[in-house]
Short mmCIF file of C-alpha atoms in Angstrom, two decimals:
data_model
loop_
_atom_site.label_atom_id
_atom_site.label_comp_id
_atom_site.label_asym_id
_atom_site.label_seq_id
_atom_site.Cartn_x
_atom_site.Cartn_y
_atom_site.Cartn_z
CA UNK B 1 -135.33 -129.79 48.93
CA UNK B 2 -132.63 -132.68 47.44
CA UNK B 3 -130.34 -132.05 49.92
CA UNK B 4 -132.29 -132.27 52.82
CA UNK B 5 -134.41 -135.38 51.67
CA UNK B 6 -130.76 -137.12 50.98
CA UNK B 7 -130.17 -136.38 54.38
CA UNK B 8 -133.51 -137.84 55.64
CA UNK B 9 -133.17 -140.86 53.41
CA UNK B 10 -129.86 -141.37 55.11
CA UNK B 11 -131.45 -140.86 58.61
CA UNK B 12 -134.03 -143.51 57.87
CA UNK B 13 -131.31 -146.28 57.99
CA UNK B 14 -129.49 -144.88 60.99
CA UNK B 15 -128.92 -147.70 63.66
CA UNK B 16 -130.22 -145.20 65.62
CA UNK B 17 -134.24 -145.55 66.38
CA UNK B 18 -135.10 -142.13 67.00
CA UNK B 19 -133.02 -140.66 64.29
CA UNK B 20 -135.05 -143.15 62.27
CA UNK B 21 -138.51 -142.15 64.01
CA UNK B 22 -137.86 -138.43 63.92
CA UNK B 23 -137.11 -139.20 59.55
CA UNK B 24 -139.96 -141.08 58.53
CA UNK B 25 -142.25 -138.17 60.63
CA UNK B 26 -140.07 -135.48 58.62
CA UNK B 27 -140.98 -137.52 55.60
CA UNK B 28 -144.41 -137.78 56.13
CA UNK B 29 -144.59 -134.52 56.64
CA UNK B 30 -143.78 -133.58 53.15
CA UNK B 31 -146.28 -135.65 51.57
CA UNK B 32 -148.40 -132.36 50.73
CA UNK B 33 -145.46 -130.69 49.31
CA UNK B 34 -145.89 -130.56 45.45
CA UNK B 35 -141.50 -130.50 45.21
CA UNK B 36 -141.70 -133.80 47.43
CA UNK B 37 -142.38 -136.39 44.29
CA UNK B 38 -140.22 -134.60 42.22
CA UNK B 39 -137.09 -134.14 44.41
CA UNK B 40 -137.22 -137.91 45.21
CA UNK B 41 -137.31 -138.47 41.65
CA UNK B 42 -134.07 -136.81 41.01
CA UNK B 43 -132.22 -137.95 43.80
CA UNK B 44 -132.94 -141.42 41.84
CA UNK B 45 -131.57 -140.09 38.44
CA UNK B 46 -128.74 -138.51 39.67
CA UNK B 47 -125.73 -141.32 39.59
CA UNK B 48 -123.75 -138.85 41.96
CA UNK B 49 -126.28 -140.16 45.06
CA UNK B 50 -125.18 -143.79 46.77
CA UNK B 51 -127.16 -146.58 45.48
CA UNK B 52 -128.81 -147.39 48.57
CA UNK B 53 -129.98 -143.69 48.83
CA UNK B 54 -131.46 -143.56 45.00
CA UNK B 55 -133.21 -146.91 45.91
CA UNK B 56 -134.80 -145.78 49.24
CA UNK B 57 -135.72 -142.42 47.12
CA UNK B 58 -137.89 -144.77 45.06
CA UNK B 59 -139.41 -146.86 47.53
CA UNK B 60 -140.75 -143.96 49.48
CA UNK B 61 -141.88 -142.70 46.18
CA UNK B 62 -143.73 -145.67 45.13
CA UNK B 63 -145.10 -145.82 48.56
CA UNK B 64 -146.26 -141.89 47.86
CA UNK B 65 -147.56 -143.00 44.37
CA UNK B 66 -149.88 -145.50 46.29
CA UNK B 67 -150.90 -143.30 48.46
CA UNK B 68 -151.74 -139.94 46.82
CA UNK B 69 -151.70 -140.34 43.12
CA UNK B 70 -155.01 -141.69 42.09
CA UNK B 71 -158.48 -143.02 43.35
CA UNK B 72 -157.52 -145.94 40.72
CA UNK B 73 -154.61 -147.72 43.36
CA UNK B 74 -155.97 -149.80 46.10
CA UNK B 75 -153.76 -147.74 49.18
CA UNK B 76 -154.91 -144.20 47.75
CA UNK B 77 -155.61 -142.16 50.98
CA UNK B 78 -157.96 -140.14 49.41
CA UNK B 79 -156.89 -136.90 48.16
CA UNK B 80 -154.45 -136.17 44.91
CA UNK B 81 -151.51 -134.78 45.90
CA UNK B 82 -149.75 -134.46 42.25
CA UNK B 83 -150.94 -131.97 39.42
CA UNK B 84 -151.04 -133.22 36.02
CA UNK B 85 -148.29 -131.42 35.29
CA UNK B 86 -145.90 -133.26 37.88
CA UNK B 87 -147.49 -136.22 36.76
CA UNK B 88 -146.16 -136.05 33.11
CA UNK B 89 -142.58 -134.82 34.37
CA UNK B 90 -142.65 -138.27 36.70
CA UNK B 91 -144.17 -140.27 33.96
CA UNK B 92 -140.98 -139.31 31.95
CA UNK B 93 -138.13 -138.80 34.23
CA UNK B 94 -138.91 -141.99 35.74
CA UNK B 95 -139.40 -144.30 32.38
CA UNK B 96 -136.34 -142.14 31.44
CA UNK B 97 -134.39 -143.92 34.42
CA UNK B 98 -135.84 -147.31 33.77
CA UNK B 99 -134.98 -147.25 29.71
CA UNK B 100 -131.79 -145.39 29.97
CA UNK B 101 -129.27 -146.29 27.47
CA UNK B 102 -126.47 -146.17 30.25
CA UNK B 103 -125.28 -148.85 32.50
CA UNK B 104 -127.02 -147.84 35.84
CA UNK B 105 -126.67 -149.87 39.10
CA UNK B 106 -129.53 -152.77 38.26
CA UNK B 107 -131.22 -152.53 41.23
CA UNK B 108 -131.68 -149.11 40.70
CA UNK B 109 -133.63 -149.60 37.37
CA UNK B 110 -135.56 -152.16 38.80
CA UNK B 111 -136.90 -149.79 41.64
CA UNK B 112 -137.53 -147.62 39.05
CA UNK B 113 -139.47 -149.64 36.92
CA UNK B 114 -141.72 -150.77 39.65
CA UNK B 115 -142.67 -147.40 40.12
CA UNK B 116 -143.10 -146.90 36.32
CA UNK B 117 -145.80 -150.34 36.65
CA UNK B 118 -147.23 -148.74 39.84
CA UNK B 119 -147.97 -145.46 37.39
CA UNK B 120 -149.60 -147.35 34.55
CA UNK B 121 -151.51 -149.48 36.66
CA UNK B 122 -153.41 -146.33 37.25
CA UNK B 123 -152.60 -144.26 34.85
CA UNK B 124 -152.57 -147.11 31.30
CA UNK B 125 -154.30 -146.39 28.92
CA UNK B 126 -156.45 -143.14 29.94
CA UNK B 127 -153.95 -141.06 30.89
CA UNK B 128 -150.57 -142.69 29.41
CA UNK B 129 -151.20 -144.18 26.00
CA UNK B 130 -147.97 -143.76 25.26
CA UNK B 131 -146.08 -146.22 27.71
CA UNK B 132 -146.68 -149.20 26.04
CA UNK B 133 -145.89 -147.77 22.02
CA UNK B 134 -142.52 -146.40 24.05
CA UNK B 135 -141.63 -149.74 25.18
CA UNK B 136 -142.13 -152.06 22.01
CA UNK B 137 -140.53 -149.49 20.09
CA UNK B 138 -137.42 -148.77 22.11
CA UNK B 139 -136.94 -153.13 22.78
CA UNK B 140 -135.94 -154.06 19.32
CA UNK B 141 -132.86 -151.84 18.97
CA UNK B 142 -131.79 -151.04 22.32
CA UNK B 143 -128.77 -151.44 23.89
CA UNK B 144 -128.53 -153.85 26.61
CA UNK B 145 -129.03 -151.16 29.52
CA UNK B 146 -132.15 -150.01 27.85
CA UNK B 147 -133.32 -153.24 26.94
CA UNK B 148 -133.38 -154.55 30.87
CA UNK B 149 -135.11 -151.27 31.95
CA UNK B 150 -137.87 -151.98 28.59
CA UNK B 151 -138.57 -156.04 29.59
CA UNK B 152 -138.44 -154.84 33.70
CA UNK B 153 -140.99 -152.17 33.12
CA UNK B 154 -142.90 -154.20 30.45
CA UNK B 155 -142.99 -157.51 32.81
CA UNK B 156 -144.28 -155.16 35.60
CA UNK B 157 -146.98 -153.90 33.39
CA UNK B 158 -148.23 -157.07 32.42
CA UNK B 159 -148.15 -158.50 35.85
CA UNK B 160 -150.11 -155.51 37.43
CA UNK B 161 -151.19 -152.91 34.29
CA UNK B 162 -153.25 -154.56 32.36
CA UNK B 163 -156.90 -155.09 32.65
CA UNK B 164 -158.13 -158.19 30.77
CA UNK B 165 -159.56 -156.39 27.43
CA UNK B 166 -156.32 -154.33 27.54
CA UNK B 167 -154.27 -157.19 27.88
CA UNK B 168 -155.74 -158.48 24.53
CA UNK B 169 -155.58 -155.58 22.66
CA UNK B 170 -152.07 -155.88 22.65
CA UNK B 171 -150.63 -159.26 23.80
CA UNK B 172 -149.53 -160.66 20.03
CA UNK B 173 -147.90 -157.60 19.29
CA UNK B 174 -146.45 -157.97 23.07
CA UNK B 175 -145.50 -161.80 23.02
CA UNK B 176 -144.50 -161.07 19.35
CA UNK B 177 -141.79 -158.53 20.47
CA UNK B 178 -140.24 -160.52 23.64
CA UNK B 179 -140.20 -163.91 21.69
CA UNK B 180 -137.68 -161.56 18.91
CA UNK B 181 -135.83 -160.79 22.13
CA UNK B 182 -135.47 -164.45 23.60
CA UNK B 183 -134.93 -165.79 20.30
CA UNK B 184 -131.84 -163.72 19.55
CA UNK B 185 -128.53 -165.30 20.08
CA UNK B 186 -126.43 -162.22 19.68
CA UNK B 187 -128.45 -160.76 22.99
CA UNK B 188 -126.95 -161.93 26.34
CA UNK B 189 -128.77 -165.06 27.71
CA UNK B 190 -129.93 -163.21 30.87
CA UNK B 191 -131.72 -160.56 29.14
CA UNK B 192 -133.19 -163.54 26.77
CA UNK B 193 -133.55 -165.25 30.14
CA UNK B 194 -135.98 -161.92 31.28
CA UNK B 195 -137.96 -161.97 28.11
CA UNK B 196 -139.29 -165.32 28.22
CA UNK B 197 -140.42 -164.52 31.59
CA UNK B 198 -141.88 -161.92 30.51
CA UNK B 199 -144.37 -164.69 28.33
CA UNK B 200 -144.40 -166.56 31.59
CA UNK B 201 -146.23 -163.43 33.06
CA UNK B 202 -148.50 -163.22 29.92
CA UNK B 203 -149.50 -166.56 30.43
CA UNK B 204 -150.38 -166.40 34.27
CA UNK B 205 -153.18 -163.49 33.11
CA UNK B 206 -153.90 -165.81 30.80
CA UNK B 207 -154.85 -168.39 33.54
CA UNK B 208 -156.74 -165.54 35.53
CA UNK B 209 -158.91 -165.29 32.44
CA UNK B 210 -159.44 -169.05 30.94
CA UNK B 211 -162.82 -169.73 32.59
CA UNK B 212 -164.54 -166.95 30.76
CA UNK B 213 -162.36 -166.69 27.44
CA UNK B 214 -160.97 -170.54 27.06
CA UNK B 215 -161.63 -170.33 23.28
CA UNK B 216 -159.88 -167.50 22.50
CA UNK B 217 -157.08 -168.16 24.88
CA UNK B 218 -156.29 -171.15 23.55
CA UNK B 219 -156.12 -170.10 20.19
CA UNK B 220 -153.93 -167.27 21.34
CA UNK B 221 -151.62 -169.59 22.67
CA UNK B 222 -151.70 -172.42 20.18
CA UNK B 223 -150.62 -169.73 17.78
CA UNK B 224 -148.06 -168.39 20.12
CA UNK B 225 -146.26 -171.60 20.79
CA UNK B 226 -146.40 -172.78 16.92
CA UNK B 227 -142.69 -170.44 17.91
CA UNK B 228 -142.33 -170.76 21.05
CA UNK B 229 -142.31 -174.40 21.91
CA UNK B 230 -139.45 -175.05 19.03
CA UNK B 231 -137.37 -172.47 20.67
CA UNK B 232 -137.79 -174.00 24.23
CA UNK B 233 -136.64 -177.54 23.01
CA UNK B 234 -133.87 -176.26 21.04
CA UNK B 235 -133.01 -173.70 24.17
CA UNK B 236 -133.01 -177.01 26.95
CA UNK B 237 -130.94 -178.75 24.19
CA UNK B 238 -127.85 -176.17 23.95
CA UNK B 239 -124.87 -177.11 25.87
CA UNK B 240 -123.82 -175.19 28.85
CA UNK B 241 -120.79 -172.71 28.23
CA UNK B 242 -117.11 -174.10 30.25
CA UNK B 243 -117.93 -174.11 34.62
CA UNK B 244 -116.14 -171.18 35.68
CA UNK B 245 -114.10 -172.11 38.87
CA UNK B 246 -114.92 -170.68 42.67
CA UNK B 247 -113.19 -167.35 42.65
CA UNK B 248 -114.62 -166.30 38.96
CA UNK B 249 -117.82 -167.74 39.68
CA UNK B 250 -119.77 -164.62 40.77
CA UNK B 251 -117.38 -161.57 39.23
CA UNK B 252 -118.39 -159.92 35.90
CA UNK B 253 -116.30 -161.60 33.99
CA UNK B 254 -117.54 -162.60 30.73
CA UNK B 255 -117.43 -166.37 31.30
CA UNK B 256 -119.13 -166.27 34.80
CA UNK B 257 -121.58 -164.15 33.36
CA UNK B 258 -122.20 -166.48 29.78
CA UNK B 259 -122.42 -169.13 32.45
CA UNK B 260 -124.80 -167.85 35.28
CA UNK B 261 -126.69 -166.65 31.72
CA UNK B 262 -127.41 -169.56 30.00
CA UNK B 263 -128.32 -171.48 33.46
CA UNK B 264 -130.97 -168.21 34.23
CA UNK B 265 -132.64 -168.70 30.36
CA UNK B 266 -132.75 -172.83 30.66
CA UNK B 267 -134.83 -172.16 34.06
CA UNK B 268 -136.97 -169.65 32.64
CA UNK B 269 -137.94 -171.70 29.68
CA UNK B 270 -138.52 -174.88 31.95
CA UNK B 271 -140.37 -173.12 34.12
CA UNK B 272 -142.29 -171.38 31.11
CA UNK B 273 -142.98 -175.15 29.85
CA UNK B 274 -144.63 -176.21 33.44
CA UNK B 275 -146.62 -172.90 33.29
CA UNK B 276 -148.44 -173.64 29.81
CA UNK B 277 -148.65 -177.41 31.13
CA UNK B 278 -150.70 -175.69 34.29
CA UNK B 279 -152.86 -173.90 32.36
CA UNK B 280 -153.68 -176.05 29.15
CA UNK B 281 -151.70 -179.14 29.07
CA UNK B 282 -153.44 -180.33 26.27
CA UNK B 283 -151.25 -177.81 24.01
CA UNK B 284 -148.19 -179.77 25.05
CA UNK B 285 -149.67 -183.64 24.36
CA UNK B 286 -148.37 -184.08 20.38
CA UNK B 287 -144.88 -182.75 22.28
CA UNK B 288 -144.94 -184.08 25.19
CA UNK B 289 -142.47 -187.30 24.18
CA UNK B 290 -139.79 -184.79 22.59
CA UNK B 291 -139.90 -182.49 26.03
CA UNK B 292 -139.54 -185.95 28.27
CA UNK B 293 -136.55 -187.25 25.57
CA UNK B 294 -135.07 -183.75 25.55
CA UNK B 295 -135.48 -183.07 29.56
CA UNK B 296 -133.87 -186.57 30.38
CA UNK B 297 -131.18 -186.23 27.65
CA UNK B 298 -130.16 -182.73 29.32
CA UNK B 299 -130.33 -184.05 32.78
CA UNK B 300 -127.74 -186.97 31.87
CA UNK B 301 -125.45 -184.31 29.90
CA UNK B 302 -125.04 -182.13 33.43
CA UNK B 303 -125.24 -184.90 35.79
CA UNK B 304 -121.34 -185.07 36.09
CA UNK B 305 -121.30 -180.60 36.46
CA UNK B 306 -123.86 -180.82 39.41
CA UNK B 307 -121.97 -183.75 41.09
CA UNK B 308 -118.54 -181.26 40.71
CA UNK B 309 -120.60 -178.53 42.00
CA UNK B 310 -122.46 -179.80 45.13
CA UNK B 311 -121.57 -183.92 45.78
CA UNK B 312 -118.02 -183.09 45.32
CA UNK B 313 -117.62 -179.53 45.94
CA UNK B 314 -119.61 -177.06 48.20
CA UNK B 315 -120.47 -174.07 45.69
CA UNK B 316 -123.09 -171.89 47.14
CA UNK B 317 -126.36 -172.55 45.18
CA UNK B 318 -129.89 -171.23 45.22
CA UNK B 319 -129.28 -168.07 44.11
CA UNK B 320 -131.06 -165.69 42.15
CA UNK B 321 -130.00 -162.11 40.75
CA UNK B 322 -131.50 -158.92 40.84
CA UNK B 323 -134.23 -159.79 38.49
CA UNK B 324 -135.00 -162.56 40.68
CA UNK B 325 -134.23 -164.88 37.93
CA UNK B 326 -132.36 -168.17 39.46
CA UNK B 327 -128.79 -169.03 38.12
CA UNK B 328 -126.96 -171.86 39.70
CA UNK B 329 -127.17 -175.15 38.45
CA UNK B 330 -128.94 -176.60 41.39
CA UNK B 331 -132.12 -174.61 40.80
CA UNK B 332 -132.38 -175.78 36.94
CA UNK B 333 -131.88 -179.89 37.94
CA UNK B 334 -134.76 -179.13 40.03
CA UNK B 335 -136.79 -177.87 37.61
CA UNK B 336 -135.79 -180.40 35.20
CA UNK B 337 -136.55 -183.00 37.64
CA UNK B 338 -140.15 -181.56 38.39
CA UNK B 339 -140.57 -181.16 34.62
CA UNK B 340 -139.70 -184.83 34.43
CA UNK B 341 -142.09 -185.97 37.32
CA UNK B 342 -144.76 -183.83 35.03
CA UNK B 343 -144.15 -184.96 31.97
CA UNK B 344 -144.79 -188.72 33.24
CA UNK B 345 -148.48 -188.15 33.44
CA UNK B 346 -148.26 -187.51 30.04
CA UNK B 347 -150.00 -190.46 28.26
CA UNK B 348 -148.20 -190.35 25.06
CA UNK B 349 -144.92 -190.46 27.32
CA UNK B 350 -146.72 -193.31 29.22
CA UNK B 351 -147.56 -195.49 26.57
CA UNK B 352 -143.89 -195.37 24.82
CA UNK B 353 -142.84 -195.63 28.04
CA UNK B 354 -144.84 -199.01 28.90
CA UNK B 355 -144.12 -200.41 25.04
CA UNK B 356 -140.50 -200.21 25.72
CA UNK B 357 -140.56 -202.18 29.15
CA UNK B 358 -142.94 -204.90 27.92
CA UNK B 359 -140.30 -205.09 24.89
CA UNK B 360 -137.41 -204.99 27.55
CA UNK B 361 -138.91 -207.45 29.81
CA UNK B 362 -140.10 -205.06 32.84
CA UNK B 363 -137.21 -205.11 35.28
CA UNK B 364 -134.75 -206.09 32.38
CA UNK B 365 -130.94 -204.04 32.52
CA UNK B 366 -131.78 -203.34 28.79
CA UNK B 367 -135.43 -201.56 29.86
CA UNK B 368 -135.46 -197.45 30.35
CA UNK B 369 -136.54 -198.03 34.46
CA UNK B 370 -133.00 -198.66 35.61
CA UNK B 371 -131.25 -195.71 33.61
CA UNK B 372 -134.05 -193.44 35.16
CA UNK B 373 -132.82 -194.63 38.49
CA UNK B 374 -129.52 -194.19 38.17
CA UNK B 375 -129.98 -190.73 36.69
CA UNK B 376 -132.57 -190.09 39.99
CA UNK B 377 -129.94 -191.12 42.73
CA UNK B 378 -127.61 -189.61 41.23
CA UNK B 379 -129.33 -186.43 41.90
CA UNK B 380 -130.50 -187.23 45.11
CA UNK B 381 -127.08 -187.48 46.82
CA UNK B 382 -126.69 -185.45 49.84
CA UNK B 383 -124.65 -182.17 48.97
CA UNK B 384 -121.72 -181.41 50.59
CA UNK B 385 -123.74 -178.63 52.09
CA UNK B 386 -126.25 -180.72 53.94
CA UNK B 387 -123.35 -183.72 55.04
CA UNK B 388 -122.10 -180.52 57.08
CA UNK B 389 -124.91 -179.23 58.46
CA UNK B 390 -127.05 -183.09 59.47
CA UNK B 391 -123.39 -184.25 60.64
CA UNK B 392 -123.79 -181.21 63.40
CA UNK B 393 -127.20 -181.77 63.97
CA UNK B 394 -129.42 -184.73 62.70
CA UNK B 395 -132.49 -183.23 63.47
CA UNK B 396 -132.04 -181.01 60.70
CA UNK B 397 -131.75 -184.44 58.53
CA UNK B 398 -134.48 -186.10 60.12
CA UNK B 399 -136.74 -182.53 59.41
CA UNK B 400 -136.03 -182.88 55.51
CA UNK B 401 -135.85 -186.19 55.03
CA UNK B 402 -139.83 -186.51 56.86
CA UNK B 403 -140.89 -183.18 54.71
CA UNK B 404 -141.57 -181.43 57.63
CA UNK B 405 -139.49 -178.26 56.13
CA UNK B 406 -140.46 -176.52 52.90
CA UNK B 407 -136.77 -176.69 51.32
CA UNK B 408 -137.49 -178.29 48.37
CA UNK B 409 -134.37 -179.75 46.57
CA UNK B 410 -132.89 -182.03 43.84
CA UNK B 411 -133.17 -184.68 46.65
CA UNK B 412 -136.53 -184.04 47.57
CA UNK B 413 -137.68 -183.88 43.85
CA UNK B 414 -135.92 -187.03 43.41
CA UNK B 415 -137.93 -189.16 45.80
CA UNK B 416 -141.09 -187.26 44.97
CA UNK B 417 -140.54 -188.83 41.03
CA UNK B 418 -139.65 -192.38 42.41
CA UNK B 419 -142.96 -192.42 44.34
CA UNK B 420 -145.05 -191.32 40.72
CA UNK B 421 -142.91 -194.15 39.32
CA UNK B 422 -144.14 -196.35 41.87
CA UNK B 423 -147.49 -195.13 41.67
CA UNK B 424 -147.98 -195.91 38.56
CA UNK B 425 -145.58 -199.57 37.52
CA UNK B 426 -145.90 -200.84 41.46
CA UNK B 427 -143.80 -203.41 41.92
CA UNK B 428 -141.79 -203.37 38.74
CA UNK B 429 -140.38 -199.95 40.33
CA UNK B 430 -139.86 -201.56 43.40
CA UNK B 431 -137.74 -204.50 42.40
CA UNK B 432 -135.50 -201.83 40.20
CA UNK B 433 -134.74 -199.60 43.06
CA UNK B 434 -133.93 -202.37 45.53
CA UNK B 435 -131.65 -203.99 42.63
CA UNK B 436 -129.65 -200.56 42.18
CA UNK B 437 -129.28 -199.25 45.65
CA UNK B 438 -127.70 -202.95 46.32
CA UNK B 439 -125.38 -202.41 43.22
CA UNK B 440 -124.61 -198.71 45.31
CA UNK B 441 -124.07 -199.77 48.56
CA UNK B 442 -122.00 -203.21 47.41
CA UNK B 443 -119.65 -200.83 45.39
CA UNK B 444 -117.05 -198.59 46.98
CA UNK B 445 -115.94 -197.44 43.91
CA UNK B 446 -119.76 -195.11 43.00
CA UNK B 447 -118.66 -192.46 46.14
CA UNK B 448 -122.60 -192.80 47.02
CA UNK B 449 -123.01 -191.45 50.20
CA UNK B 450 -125.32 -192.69 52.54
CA UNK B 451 -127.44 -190.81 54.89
CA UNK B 452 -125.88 -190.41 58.87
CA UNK B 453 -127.30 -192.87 61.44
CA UNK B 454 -129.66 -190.94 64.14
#
């Protein structure tokens, strides 16, 4: 049966839409087959078979899963079509492909752990004990290719496995092992990078569950970030590795790849920091002045790479990998940035904040407000990106600039933390922008550019 599903899995991307139509029938077709799961699943392990096919082999299998594997998933169609016996041959095979030890195509392993979540979801803890005592066990010594199958499949599972008294059965143990993954230097930042999201995702079912459990969940995670929290302010403070230059930027190499790292694991940690701010920000108030310090500090230090980058230069940015993890430099500034706005509702923040400019003398050049709106402009240059595209069409500029689009960016951010400012200090904000942008637009020399006249 491989051979001719290969050859229907190739016919379902024809350009052509019967030879499509007359594939997916075929395919359908098959569903009753008891071979039909298990052929698709070793077209997927079988590194012989073009990527594209091994993926499509898994997305049709998932979609199979959904439909005929148990009354437990929300798209069964009402009859089992896979003995127990198949089911423990997928159950392996596939976690097999997910955890291998060698370097498989990425995408691939991510298909396949989706498929491994989709199994558990229905399957965890009845009928597969053993998935989660697999995972933690194989995560601390793995090799990098088995690690990123381990946190994919893991992530997955907590996103969509878990019910809530499963969830806390397990999650120090769980939050335990991925904070010895993201706190290991001698692990490559990305994979660090996937294990702190992997907390992220604990904490969203955490949210989910606050209203009936906010006791215990906030014990859980005041214990949790007694480590975690140190680790995120010690993360935001490291340096980033050398900018590699256009051509290297996106190849393998290690550089490129140390880079596009460390940028990935300072998002995910920001973005962590917002997330336990969403759901108790009271754990963050004896921090909150060191995150502000630390988040402005880090901003300054990569002020001048952005301006290379995008003011200067017209690298591509917005991107995220495989994992969907962002990695370009434009993505972390805006977190940063909406960290920043955050962390300026913070009263401690607010009251150091307010001592220094009554010390200062409000509006004074020695007071914190004008640095802050240097550092804000700065970011909210146009890129080269957008001169190009509002110098062809200003209606484009005209759509961002009124917020009528949802592309949120540096820029954007920027303005959104000048209006807090002026939300909150009124007129002293005011009188500092007004006394900077003149200092801008009086002084060739500060390459600010303005925006195109409509």
């Amino acid at each position: 049966m491989d051979q001719e599903l290969i050859q229907l899995l190739s016919d379902t991307q024809s350009a052509a839409a019967e030879t499509r139509k007359a594939a997916e029938v075929r395919l359908q077709s098959l569903y009753s087959n008891e071979s039909f799961p298990l052929s698709l699943a070793s077209i997927a392990s079988h590194s012989s078979v073009p990527v594209p096919l091994r993926q499509s082999a898994l997305v049709l299998l998932r979609t199979f899963i959904n439909s005929a594997w148990s009354s437990q998933l929300d798209d069964f169609k009402g009859q089992v079509l896979v003995s127990d016996a198949n089911k423990a041959h997928l159950r392996r095979v596939l976690l097999d492909l997910a955890t291998s030890p060698e370097q498989d195509d990425r995408k691939v392993k991510n298909s396949a752990s989706l498929v491994v979540s989709r199994i558990a979801s229905a399957d965890f803890p009845e009928d597969w004990p053993e998935i989660l005592p697999t995972l933690l066990q194989i995560i601390p010594n793995s090799t990098d290719a088995q690690l990123h199958g381990a946190l994919k499949v893991l992530s997955d599972l907590v996103e969509t496995g878990f019910s809530e008294e499963q969830f806390f059965k397990v999650a120090r143990e769980l939050v335990s092992t991925v904070f010895n993954v993201a706190t290991n230097a001698s692990r490559k930042p990305v994979l660090r990078a996937l294990a702190v999201s992997t907390f992220r995702a604990c904490l969203d079912t955490l949210e989910m569950v606050l209203e009936q459990h906010k006791n215990e969940v906030k014990q859980f995670m005041d214990e949790a970030l007694n480590g975690w929290l140190p680790f995120f302010i010690a993360t935001i403070k490291e340096p980033l590795p050398p900018m590699p230059s256009e051509e290297d930027e996106a190849t393998d190499a290690p550089g490129p790849q140390q880079w596009r790292g460390v940028i990935a694991l300072k998002s995910q940690v920001v973005k962590t920091i917002m997330k336990v701010r969403s759901v108790l920000p009271s754990l963050l108030t004896t921090q909150s002045t060191t995150l502000f310090h630390t988040i402005w500090t880090e901003l300054t230090t990569i002020q001048d790479a952005y301006q290379q980058l995008y003011i200067q230069d017209e690298r591509q940015g917005r991107l995220e990998d495989a994992d969907n993890l962002p990695y370009t430099l434009d993505f972390l500034v805006l977190e940063e940035l909406d960290l920043m706005q955050a962390l300026l509702r913070a009263p401690p923040v607010r009251i150091e904040l307010e001592n220094q400019l009554k010390l200062s003398g409000a509006t004074s050049s020695t007071s914190w407000l004008p640095e802050m709106m240097k550092l804000v402009i700065s970011y909210a240059q146009i890129t080269t990106e957008e001169e190009g595209l509002w110098d062809i069409d200003v209606n484009l500029y005209l759509s961002e600039e009124t917020s009528v689009t949802a592309n949120y960016t540096p820029r954007t951010c920027g303005g959104d933390l000048v209006i807090r400012l002026g939300e909150w200090l009124k007129r002293t904000v005011v009188d500092g922008l007004l006394a900077y942008t003149n200092v801008l637009f009086s002084d060739p020399s500060t390459g600010y550019v303005p925006p195109p006249h409509s």
